[in-house]
mmCIF file of C-alpha atoms in Angstrom:
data_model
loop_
_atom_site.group_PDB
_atom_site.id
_atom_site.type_symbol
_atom_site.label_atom_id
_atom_site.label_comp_id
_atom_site.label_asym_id
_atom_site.label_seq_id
_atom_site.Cartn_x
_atom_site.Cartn_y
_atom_site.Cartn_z
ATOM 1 C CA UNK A 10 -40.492 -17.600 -14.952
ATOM 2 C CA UNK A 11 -40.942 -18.849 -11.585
ATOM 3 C CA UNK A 12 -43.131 -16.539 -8.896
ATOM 4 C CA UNK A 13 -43.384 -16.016 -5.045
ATOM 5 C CA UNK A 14 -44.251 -18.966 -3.138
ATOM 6 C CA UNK A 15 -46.469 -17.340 -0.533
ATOM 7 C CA UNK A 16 -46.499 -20.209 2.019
ATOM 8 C CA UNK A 17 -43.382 -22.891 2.558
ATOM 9 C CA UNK A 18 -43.715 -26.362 3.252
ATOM 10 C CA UNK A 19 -41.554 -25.404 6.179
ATOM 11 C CA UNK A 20 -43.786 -22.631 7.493
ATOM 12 C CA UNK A 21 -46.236 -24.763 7.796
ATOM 13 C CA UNK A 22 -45.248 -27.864 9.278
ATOM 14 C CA UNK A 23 -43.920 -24.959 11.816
ATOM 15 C CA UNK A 24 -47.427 -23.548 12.005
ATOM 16 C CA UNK A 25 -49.392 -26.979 12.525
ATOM 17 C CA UNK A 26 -46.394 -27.789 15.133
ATOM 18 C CA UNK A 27 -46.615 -25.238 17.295
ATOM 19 C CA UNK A 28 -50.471 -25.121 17.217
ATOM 20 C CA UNK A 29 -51.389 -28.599 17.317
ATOM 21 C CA UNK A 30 -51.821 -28.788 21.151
ATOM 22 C CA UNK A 31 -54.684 -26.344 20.707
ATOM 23 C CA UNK A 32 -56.812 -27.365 17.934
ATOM 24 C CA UNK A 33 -60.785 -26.463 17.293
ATOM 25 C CA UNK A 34 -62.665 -25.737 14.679
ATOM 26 C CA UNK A 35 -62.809 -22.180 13.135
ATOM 27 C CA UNK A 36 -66.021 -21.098 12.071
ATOM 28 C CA UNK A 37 -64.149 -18.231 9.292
ATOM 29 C CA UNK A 38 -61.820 -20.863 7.818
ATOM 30 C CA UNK A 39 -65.540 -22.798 7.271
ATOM 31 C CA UNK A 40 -66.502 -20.141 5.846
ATOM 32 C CA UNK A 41 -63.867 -19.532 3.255
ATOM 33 C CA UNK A 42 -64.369 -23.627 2.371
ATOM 34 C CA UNK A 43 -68.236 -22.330 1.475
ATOM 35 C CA UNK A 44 -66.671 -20.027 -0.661
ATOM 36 C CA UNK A 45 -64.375 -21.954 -2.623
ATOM 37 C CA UNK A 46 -66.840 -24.805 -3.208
ATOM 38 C CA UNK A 47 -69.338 -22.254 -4.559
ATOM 39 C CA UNK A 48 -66.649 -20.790 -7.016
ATOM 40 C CA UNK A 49 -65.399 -24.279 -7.808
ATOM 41 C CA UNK A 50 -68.187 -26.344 -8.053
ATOM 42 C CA UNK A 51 -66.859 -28.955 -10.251
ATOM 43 C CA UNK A 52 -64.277 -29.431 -7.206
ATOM 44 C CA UNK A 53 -64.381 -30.787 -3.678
ATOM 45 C CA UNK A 54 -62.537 -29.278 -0.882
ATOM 46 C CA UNK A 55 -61.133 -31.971 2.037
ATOM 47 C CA UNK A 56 -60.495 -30.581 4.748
ATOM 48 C CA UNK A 57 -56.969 -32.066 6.731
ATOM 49 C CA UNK A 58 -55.873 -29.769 8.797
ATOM 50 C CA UNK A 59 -58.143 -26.374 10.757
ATOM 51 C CA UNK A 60 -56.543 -24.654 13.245
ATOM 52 C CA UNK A 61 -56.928 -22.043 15.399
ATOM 53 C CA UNK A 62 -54.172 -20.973 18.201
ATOM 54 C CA UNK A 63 -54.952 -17.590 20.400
ATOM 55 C CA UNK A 64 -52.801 -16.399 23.289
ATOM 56 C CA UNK A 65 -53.193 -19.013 25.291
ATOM 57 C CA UNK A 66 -52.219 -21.985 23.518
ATOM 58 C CA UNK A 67 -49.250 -20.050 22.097
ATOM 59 C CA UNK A 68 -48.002 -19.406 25.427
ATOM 60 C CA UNK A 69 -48.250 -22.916 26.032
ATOM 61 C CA UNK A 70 -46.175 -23.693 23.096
ATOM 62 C CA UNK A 71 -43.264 -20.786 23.976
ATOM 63 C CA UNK A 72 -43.185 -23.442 27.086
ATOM 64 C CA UNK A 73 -43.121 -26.503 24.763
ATOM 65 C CA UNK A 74 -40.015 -24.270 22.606
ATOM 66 C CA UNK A 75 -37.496 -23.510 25.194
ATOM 67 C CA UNK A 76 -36.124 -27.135 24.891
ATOM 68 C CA UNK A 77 -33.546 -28.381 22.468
ATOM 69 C CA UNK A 78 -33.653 -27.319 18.760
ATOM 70 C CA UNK A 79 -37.026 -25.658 18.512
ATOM 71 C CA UNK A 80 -35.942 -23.137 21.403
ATOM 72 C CA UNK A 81 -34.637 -20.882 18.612
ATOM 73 C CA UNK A 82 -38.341 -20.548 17.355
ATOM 74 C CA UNK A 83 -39.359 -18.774 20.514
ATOM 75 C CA UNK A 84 -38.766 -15.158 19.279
ATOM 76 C CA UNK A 85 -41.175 -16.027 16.552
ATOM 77 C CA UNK A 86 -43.951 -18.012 18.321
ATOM 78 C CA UNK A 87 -43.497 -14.711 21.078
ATOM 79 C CA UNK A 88 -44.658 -12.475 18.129
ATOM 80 C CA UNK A 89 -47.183 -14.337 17.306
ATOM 81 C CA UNK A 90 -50.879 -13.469 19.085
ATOM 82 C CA UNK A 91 -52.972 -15.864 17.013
ATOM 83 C CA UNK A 92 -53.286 -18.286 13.905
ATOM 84 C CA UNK A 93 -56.005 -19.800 12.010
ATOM 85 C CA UNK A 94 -54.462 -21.892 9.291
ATOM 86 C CA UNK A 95 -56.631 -24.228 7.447
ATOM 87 C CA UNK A 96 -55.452 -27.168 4.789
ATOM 88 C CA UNK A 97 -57.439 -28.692 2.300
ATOM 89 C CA UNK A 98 -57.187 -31.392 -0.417
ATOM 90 C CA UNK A 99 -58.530 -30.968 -3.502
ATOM 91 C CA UNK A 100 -60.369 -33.689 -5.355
ATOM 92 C CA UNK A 101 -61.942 -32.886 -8.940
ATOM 93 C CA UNK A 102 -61.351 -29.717 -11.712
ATOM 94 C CA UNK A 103 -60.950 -26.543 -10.365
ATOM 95 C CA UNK A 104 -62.762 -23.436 -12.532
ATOM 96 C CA UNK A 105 -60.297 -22.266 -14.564
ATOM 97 C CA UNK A 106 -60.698 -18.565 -14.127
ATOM 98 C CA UNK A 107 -58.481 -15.522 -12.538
ATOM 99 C CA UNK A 108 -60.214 -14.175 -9.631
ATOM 100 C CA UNK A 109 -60.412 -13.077 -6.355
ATOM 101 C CA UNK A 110 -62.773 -14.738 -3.843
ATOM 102 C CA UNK A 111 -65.598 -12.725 -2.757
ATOM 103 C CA UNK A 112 -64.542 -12.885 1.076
ATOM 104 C CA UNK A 113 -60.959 -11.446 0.020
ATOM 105 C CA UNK A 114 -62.741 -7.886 -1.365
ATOM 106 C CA UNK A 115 -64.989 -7.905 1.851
ATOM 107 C CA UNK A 116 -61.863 -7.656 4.021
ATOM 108 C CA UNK A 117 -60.355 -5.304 1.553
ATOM 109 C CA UNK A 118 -63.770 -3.188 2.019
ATOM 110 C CA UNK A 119 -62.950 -3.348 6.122
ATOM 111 C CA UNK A 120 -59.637 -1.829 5.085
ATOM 112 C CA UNK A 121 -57.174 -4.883 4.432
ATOM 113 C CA UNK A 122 -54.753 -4.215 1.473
ATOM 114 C CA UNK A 123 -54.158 -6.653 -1.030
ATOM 115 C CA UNK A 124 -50.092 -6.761 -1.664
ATOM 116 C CA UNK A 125 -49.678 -9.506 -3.570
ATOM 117 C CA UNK A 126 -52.232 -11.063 -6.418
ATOM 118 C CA UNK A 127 -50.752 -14.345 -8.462
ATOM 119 C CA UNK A 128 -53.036 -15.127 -11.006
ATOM 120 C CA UNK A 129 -52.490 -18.604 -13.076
ATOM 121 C CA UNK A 130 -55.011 -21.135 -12.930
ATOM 122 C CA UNK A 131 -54.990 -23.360 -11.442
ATOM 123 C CA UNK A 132 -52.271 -22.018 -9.270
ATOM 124 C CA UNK A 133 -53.358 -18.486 -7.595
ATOM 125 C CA UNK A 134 -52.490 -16.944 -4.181
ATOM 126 C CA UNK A 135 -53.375 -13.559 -2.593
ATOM 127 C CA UNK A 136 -51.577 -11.581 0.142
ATOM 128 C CA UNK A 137 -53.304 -9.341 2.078
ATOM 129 C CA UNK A 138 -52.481 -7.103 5.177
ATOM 130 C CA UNK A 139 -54.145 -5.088 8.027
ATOM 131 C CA UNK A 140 -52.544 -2.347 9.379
ATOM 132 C CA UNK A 141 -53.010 0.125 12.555
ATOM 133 C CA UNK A 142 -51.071 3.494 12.428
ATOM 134 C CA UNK A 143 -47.751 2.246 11.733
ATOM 135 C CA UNK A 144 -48.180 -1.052 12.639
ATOM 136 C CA UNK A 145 -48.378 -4.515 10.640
ATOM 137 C CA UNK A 146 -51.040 -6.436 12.553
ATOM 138 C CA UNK A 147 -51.958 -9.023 10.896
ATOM 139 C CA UNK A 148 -51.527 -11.045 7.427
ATOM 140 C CA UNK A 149 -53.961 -13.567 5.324
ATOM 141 C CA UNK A 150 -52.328 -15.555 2.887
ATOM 142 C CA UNK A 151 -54.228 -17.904 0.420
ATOM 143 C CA UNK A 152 -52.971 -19.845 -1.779
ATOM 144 C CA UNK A 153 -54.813 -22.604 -4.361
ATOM 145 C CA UNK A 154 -53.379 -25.072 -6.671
ATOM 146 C CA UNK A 155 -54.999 -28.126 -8.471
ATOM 147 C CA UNK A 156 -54.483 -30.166 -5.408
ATOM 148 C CA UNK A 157 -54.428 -28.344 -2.177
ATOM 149 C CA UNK A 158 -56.161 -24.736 -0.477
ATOM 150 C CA UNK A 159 -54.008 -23.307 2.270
ATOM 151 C CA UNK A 160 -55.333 -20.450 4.340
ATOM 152 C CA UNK A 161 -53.193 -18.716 6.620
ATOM 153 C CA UNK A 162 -54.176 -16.029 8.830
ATOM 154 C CA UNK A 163 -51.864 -14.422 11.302
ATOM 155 C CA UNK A 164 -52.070 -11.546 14.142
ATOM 156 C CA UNK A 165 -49.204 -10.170 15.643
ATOM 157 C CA UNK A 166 -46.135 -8.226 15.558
ATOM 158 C CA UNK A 167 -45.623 -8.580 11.783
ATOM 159 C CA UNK A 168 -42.254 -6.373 11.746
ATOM 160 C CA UNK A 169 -40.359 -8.773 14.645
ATOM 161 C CA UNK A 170 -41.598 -11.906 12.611
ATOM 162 C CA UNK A 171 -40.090 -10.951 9.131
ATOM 163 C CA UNK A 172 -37.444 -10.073 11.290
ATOM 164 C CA UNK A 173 -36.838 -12.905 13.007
ATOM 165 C CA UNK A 174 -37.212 -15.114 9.440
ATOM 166 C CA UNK A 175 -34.921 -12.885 7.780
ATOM 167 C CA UNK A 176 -31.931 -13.361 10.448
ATOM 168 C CA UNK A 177 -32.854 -17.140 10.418
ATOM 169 C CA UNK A 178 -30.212 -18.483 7.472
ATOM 170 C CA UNK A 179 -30.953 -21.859 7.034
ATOM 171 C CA UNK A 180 -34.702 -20.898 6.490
ATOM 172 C CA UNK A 181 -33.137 -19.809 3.452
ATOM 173 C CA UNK A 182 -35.331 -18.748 0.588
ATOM 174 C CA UNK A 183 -38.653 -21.043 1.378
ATOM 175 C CA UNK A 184 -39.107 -18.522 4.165
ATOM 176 C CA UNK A 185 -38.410 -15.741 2.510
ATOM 177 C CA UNK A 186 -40.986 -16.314 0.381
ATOM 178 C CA UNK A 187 -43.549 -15.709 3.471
ATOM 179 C CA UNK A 188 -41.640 -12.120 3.703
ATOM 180 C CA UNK A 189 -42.545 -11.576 0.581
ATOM 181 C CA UNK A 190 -44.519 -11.002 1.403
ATOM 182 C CA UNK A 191 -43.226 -11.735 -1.447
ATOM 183 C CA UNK B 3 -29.791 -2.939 -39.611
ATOM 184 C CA UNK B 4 -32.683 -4.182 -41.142
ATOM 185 C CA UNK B 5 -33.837 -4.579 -37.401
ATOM 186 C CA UNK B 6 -32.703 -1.445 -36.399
ATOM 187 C CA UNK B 7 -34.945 0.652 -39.402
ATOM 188 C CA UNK B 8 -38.075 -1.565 -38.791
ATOM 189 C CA UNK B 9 -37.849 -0.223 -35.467
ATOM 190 C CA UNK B 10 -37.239 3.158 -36.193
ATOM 191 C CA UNK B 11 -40.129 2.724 -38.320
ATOM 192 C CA UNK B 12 -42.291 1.692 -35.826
ATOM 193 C CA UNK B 13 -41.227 4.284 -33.444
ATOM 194 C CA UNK B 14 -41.683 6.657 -36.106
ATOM 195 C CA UNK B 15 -45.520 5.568 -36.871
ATOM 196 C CA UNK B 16 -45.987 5.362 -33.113
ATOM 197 C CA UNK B 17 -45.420 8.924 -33.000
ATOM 198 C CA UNK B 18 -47.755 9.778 -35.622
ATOM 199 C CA UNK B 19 -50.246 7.726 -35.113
ATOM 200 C CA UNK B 20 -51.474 7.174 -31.392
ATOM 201 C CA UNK B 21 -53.763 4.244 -30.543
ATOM 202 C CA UNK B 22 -57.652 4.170 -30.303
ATOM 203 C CA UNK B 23 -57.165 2.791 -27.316
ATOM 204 C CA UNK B 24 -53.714 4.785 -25.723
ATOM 205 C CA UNK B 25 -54.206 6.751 -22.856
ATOM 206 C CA UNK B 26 -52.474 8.764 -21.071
ATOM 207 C CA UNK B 27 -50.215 6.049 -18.189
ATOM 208 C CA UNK B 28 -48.918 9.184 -16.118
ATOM 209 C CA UNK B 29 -52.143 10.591 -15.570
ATOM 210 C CA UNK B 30 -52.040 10.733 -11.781
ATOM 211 C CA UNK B 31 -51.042 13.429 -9.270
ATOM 212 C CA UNK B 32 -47.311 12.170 -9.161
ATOM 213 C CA UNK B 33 -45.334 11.830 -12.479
ATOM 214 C CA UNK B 34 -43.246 9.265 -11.704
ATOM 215 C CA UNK B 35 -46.206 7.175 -10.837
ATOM 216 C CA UNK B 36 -47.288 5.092 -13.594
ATOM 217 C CA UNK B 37 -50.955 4.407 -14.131
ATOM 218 C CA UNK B 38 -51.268 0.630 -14.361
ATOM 219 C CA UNK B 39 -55.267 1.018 -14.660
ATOM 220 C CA UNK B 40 -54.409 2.244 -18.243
ATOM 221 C CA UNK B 41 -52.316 -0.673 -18.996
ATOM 222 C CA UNK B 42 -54.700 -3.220 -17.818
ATOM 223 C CA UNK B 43 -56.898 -1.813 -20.227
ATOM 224 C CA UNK B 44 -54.750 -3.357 -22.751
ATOM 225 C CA UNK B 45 -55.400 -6.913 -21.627
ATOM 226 C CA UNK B 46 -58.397 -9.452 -21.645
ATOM 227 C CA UNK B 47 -57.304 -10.692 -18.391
ATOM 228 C CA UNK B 48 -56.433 -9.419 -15.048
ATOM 229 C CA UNK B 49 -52.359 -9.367 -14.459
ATOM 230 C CA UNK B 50 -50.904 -13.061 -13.956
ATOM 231 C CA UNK B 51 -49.120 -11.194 -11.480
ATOM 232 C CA UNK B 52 -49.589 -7.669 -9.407
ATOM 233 C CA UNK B 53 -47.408 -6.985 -6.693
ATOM 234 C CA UNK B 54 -48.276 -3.332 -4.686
ATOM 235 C CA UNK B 55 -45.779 -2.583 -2.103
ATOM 236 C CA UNK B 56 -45.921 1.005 -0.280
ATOM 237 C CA UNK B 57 -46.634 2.950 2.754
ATOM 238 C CA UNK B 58 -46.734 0.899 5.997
ATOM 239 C CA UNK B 59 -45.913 -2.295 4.091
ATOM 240 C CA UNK B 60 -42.711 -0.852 2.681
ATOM 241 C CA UNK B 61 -41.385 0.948 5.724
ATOM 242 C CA UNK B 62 -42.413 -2.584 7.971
ATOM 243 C CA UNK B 63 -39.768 -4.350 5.227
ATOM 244 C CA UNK B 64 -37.366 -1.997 5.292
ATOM 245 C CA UNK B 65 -37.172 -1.958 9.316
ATOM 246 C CA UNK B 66 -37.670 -5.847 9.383
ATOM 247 C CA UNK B 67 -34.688 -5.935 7.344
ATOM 248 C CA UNK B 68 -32.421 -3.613 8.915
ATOM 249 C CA UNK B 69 -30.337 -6.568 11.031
ATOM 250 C CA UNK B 70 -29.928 -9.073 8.505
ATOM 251 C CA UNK B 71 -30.462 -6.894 5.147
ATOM 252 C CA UNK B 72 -28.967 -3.748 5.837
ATOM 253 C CA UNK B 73 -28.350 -3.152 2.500
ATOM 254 C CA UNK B 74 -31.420 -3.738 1.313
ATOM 255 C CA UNK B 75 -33.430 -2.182 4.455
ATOM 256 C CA UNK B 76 -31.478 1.261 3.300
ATOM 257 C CA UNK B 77 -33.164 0.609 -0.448
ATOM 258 C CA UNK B 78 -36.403 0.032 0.943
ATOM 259 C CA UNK B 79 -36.240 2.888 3.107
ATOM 260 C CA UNK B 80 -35.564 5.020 -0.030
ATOM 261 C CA UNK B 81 -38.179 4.176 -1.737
ATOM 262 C CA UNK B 82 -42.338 5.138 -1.696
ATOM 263 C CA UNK B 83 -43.272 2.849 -3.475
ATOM 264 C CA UNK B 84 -42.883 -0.472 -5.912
ATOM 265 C CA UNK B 85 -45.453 -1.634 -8.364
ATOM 266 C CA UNK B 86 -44.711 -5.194 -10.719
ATOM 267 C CA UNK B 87 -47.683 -6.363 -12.980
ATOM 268 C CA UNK B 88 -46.712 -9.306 -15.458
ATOM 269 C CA UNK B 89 -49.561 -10.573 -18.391
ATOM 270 C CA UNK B 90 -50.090 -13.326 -20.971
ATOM 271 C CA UNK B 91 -49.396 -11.909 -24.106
ATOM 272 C CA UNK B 92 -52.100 -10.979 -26.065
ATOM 273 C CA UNK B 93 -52.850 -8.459 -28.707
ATOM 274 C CA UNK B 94 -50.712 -7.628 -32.025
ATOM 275 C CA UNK B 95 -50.262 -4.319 -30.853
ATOM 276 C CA UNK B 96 -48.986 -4.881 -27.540
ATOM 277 C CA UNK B 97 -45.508 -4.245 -28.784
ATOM 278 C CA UNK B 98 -46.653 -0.795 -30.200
ATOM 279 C CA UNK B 99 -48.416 0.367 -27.112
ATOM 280 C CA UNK B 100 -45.617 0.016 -24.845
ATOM 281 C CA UNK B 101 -43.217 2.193 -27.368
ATOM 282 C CA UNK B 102 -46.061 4.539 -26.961
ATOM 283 C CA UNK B 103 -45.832 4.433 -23.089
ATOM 284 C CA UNK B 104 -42.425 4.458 -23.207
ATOM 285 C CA UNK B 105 -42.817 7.853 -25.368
ATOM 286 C CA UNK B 106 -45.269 9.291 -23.232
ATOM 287 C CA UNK B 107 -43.023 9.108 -20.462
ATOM 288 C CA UNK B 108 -40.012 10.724 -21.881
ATOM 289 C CA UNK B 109 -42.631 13.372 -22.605
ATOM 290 C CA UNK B 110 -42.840 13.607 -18.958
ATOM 291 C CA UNK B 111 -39.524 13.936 -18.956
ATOM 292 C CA UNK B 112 -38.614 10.220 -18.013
ATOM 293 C CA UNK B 113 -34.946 9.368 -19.724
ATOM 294 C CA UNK B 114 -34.406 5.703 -21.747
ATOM 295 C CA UNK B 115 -31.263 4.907 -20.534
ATOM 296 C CA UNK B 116 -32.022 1.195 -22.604
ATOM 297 C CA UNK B 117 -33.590 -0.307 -24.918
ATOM 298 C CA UNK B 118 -33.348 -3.516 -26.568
ATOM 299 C CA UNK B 119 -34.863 -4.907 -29.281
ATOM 300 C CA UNK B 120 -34.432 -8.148 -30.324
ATOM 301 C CA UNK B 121 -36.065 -11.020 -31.988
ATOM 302 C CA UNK B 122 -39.024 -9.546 -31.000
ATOM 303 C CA UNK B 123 -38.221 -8.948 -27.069
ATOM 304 C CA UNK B 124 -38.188 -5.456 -26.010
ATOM 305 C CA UNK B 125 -36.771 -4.130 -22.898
ATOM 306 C CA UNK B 126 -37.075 -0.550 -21.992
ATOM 307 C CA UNK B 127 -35.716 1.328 -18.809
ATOM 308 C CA UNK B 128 -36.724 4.627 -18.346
ATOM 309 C CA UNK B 129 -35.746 6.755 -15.248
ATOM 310 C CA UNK B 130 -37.078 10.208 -13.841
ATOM 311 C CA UNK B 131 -34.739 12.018 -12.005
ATOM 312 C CA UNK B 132 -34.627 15.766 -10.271
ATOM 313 C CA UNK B 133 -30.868 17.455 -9.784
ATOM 314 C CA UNK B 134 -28.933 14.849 -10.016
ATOM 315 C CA UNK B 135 -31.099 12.076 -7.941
ATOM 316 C CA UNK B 136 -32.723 9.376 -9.592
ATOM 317 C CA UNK B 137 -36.404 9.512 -7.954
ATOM 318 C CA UNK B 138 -38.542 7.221 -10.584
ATOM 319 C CA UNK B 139 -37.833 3.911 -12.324
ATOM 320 C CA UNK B 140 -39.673 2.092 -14.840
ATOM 321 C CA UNK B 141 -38.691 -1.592 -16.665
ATOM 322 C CA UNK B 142 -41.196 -2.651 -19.656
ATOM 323 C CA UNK B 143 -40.093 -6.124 -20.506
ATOM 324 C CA UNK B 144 -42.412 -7.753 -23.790
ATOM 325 C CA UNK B 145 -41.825 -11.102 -24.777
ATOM 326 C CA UNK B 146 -43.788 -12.298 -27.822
ATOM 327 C CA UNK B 147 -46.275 -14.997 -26.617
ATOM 328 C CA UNK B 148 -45.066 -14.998 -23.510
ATOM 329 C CA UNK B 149 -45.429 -12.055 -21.240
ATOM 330 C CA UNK B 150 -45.305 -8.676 -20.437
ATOM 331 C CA UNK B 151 -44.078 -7.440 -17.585
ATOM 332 C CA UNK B 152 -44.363 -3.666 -16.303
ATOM 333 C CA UNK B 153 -41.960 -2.085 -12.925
ATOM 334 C CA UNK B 154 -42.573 0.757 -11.661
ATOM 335 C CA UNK B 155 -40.444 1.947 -8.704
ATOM 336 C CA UNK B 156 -40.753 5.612 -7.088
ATOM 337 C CA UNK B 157 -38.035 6.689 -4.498
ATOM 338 C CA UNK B 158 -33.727 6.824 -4.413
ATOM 339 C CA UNK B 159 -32.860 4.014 -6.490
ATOM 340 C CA UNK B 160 -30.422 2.956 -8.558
ATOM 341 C CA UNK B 161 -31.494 0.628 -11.252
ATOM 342 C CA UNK B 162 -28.624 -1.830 -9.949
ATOM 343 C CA UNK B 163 -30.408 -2.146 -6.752
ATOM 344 C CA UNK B 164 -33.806 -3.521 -8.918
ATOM 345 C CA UNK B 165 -32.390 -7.151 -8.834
ATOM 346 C CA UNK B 166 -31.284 -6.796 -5.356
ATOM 347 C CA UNK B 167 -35.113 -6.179 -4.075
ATOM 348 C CA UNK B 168 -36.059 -8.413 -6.041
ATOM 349 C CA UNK B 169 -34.103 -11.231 -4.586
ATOM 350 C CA UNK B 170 -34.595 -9.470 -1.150
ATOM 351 C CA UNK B 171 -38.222 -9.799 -1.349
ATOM 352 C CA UNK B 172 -38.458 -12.651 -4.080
ATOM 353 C CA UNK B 173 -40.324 -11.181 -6.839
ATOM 354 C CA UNK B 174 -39.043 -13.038 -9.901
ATOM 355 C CA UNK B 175 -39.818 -10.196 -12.598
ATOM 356 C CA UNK B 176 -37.250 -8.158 -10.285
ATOM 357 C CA UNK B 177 -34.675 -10.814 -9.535
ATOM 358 C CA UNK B 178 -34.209 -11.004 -13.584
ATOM 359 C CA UNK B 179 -32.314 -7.960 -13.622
ATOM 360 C CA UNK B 180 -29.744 -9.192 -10.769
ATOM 361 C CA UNK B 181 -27.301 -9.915 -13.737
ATOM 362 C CA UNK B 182 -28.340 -6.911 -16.072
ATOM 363 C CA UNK B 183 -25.262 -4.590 -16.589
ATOM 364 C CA UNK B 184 -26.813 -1.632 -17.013
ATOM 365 C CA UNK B 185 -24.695 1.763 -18.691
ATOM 366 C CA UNK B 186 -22.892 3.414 -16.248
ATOM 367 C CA UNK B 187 -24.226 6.475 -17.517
#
């Protein structure tokens, strides 16, 4: 039996495309390293690619996106108010335990809910939302396999983005996987 | 038929003799909400798999969906709420505490409409409705040393729209049942 893919390869070459003109460090995405190498400690986490787009550097992009084949991104990249996405490389054994990372249950404490929990070392992911009043604001995906972390958060208008995936058809099913959001 | 009375058998002992460790799955404010905190209980280890869709999240999918999914969108918008845990195997008894959920929900007043039972794999779909209108589904799905997977799905659904959600939203325990033929009745 197969299960939701919570992040496509295609979503994020996407993400580290349209956010690579802004990159800097994120000191929450460090953070969330810290907590995976204290969890794992038998493994070491690389870090190759931390990113962090707000406002500003999107808007930049939805000028880089209104040329040739990307221009059909701009509805998405317009939904989007900010990213932090963070890729790392995984050398050594991870623990070999079902969990959920200490920094997921704070957020869930601040009043994030967790949607989706995949549990089967050493592949696991979590889903987690925020929402205000009727509104989808923002999603943190994780996901962790034997050789790579990929942490994905992401503000903005969460409805218009499925949306605008969905309607996409040759994003196929590797996007929908995102909606699913599983 | 030899098959056939071991399982009445078993169903037969599961109504005499309930589990230690059975409680009570419906025991929340809504009937046709299944309590999965019970049936963790049952396990070692935390679900391979738990999928909580509702509220907000469920009415954002449905609207998200309305262009390209209309279809689906309408099921969504039906619906209150969709639960999907899948386990590891583990326990001898596993087989016998889901016949005994299964009973305690027709107790509720849930209605089997199937049941399967075969080498071992049991599938049971139970559905609560009120006048006519189909308001609760459940799907137990065991599979000896492999997995058990538990749906439960509150809101205007018809069990041939499971598989369609499922590949909608791509939960795999859901998409199974795309093929199903279920009884028209």
């Amino acid at each position: 039996m197969t299960y939701p893919r919570l992040i496509s390869t295609p979503l994020l070459v996407l993400l580290i495309a349209v956010t690579s003109s802004g990159c800097f460090g994120s000191q929450e995405l460090s953070r969330v390293q810290a907590q995976f190498e204290r969890d794992h400690p038998d493994a070491q986490f690389q870090r190759d690619v931390s990113i962090s787009a707000g406002p500003l550097t999107l808007s930049s992009i939805l000028q880089l996106t209104r040329l040739g084949e990307v221009s059909r991104l701009q509805p998405l990249v317009r939904s989007i108010e900010g990213v932090k996405l963070g890729v790392y490389s995984i050398e050594g054994e991870l623990a070999s335990k079902r969990y959920t990372p200490d920094f997921l249950d704070q957020l869930m404490n601040r009043g994030w809910v967790i949607t989706v929990r995949h549990m089967n070392p050493p592949e696991q992911s979590w889903l987690l939302y925020n929402a205000r009043g009727e509104q989808v604001r923002d999603f943190y995906i994780v996901r962790l396999d034997e050789d790579q972390l990929v942490v994905v958060r992401l503000r903005g208008n969460m409805e218009r983005i499925i949306a605008t995936i969905l309607s996409e058809n040759d994003w196929n099913v590797d996007a929908r996987a995102l909606t699913l959001i599983p | 038929m030899k098959h056939a009375l071991v399982f009445l058998s078993l169903v037969f002992v599961s109504l005499l003799v309930v589990p230690a460790n059975a409680q009570d799955v419906t025991a929340t404010d809504n009937p046709r909400v299944v309590d999965f905190s019970a049936i963790d209980a049952w396990f070692a280890e935390p679900p391979t798999l738990e999928v909580n869709i509702d509220g907000v999240i469920l009415r954002m999918l449905s609207r998200a969906a309305k262009e390209s999914e209309p279809e689906v969108s309408s099921a969504l918008a039906r619906m209150q709420s969709i639960q999907v845990r899948s386990y590891d195997n583990t326990g001898a008894e596993l087989a016998e505490q889901i016949s005994s959920l299964s009973q305690q929900l027709e107790d509720q007043g849930w209605s089997r409409v199937v049941r399967v039972r075969d080498e071992g794999e049991t599938v049971d779909v139970m559905l609560n409705a009120t006048e006519d209108v189909i308001s609760g589904i459940s799907v137990f799905v065991f599979k000896p040393n492999e997995e058990s997977v538990f749906v439960n799905i509150i809101g205007e659904i018809s069990p041939e729209e499971i598989g369609r959600i499922g590949n909608a939203l791509n939960i795999s325990p859901l998409q199974q049942f795309d093929d199903y033929d279920f009884p028209e009745s």
